[in-house]
Amino acid sequence: MMQKVLTIAGSDCSGGAGIQADLKTIMAHGAYGMSVITALTAQNTTGVFAVHPVEASFLTAQLDAVFSDLEPDAVKIGMISNVDAILAVSGRLQHYHAKNIVIDPVMAATSGAALTSLDVLQEAGKELFSCAALLTPNMQEAQALSSVTIKDRDSMQEAAYVIAQKYGCAVLCKGGHQQDTADDVLYDKGTYYWFERKHVDNPNTHGTGCTLSSAIACNLADGLRLSDAVRRAKDYLTGAILDGLDLGHGRGPLNHGYLWNAV
């Protein structure tokens, strides 16, 4: 039976990140993708030019429509831009006892444009992160959530531990912004798992965080244990970057369908 994966995130009209990247990733993993849109954005590979949040009542309506008919086997959450939206999403997820929730606590796009304020991110921690099976912050987001200055592997582990203790969930601290490596560390129930990869010399990384978190959600929906779900997702993401797709005038998107091209 085909697994069903829901993405709750913002729309990227250029197709490289957000809802669009999530649905491409879900399809590449052989799952059925569904979406709840939290915001409309005007963005492309060079930046974000406008953000139009969806009102909380319509978020609730979207969530009710999905869960009342097509119960997801996993949920990925990305950009949520205001507190009312956080409360709406967390309330409905708890109501429906949603499972396998993976949250990418998005602060900024790959271009550097702010998408979510620190205040909103901290409010999400109070209301939403405790619902998660996994949080996937990058180093900037992990520093904001933990107040730990990340400068090496030890501090990555410390940040992951602090966040996990604060919110009661597993944490994947991503190191893709490092110069020479792209090593990530997962803290789950007292154990650290390192996922070591060489840095790929490719500036086209628009949507990497969205893609990784969606891939993890798909793997959890398939029944993989968390560390295996992360490892398999990391392999998929690395392949999508290595494919070398080059579109747009800024930081271009990944080729989410690179596995199909190899057939």
CSV table of N, CA and C in Angstrom, one decimal, residues 15 60 102 119 137 144 181 250:
chain,number,residue,atom,x,y,z
A,15,GLY,N,9.6,26.8,-7.4
A,15,GLY,CA,9.6,25.3,-7.4
A,15,GLY,C,10.8,24.6,-6.7
A,60,THR,N,-6.6,25.6,9.5
A,60,THR,CA,-7.4,24.6,10.2
A,60,THR,C,-8.3,23.8,9.2
A,102,VAL,N,8.1,15.4,11.4
A,102,VAL,CA,9.5,15.9,11.2
A,102,VAL,C,9.4,17.4,10.9
A,119,ASP,N,11.4,35.1,17.5
A,119,ASP,CA,10.3,35.1,18.4
A,119,ASP,C,9.3,34.0,18.0
A,137,PRO,N,17.2,21.3,12.6
A,137,PRO,CA,17.8,22.7,12.5
A,137,PRO,C,19.2,22.6,11.8
A,144,ALA,N,20.2,29.3,17.6
A,144,ALA,CA,19.1,30.2,18.1
A,144,ALA,C,18.2,29.4,19.1
A,181,THR,N,33.1,20.0,5.0
A,181,THR,CA,32.4,18.8,5.3
A,181,THR,C,30.9,19.1,5.3
A,250,GLY,N,20.8,32.6,-9.4
A,250,GLY,CA,21.3,32.6,-8.0
A,250,GLY,C,21.6,31.2,-7.6
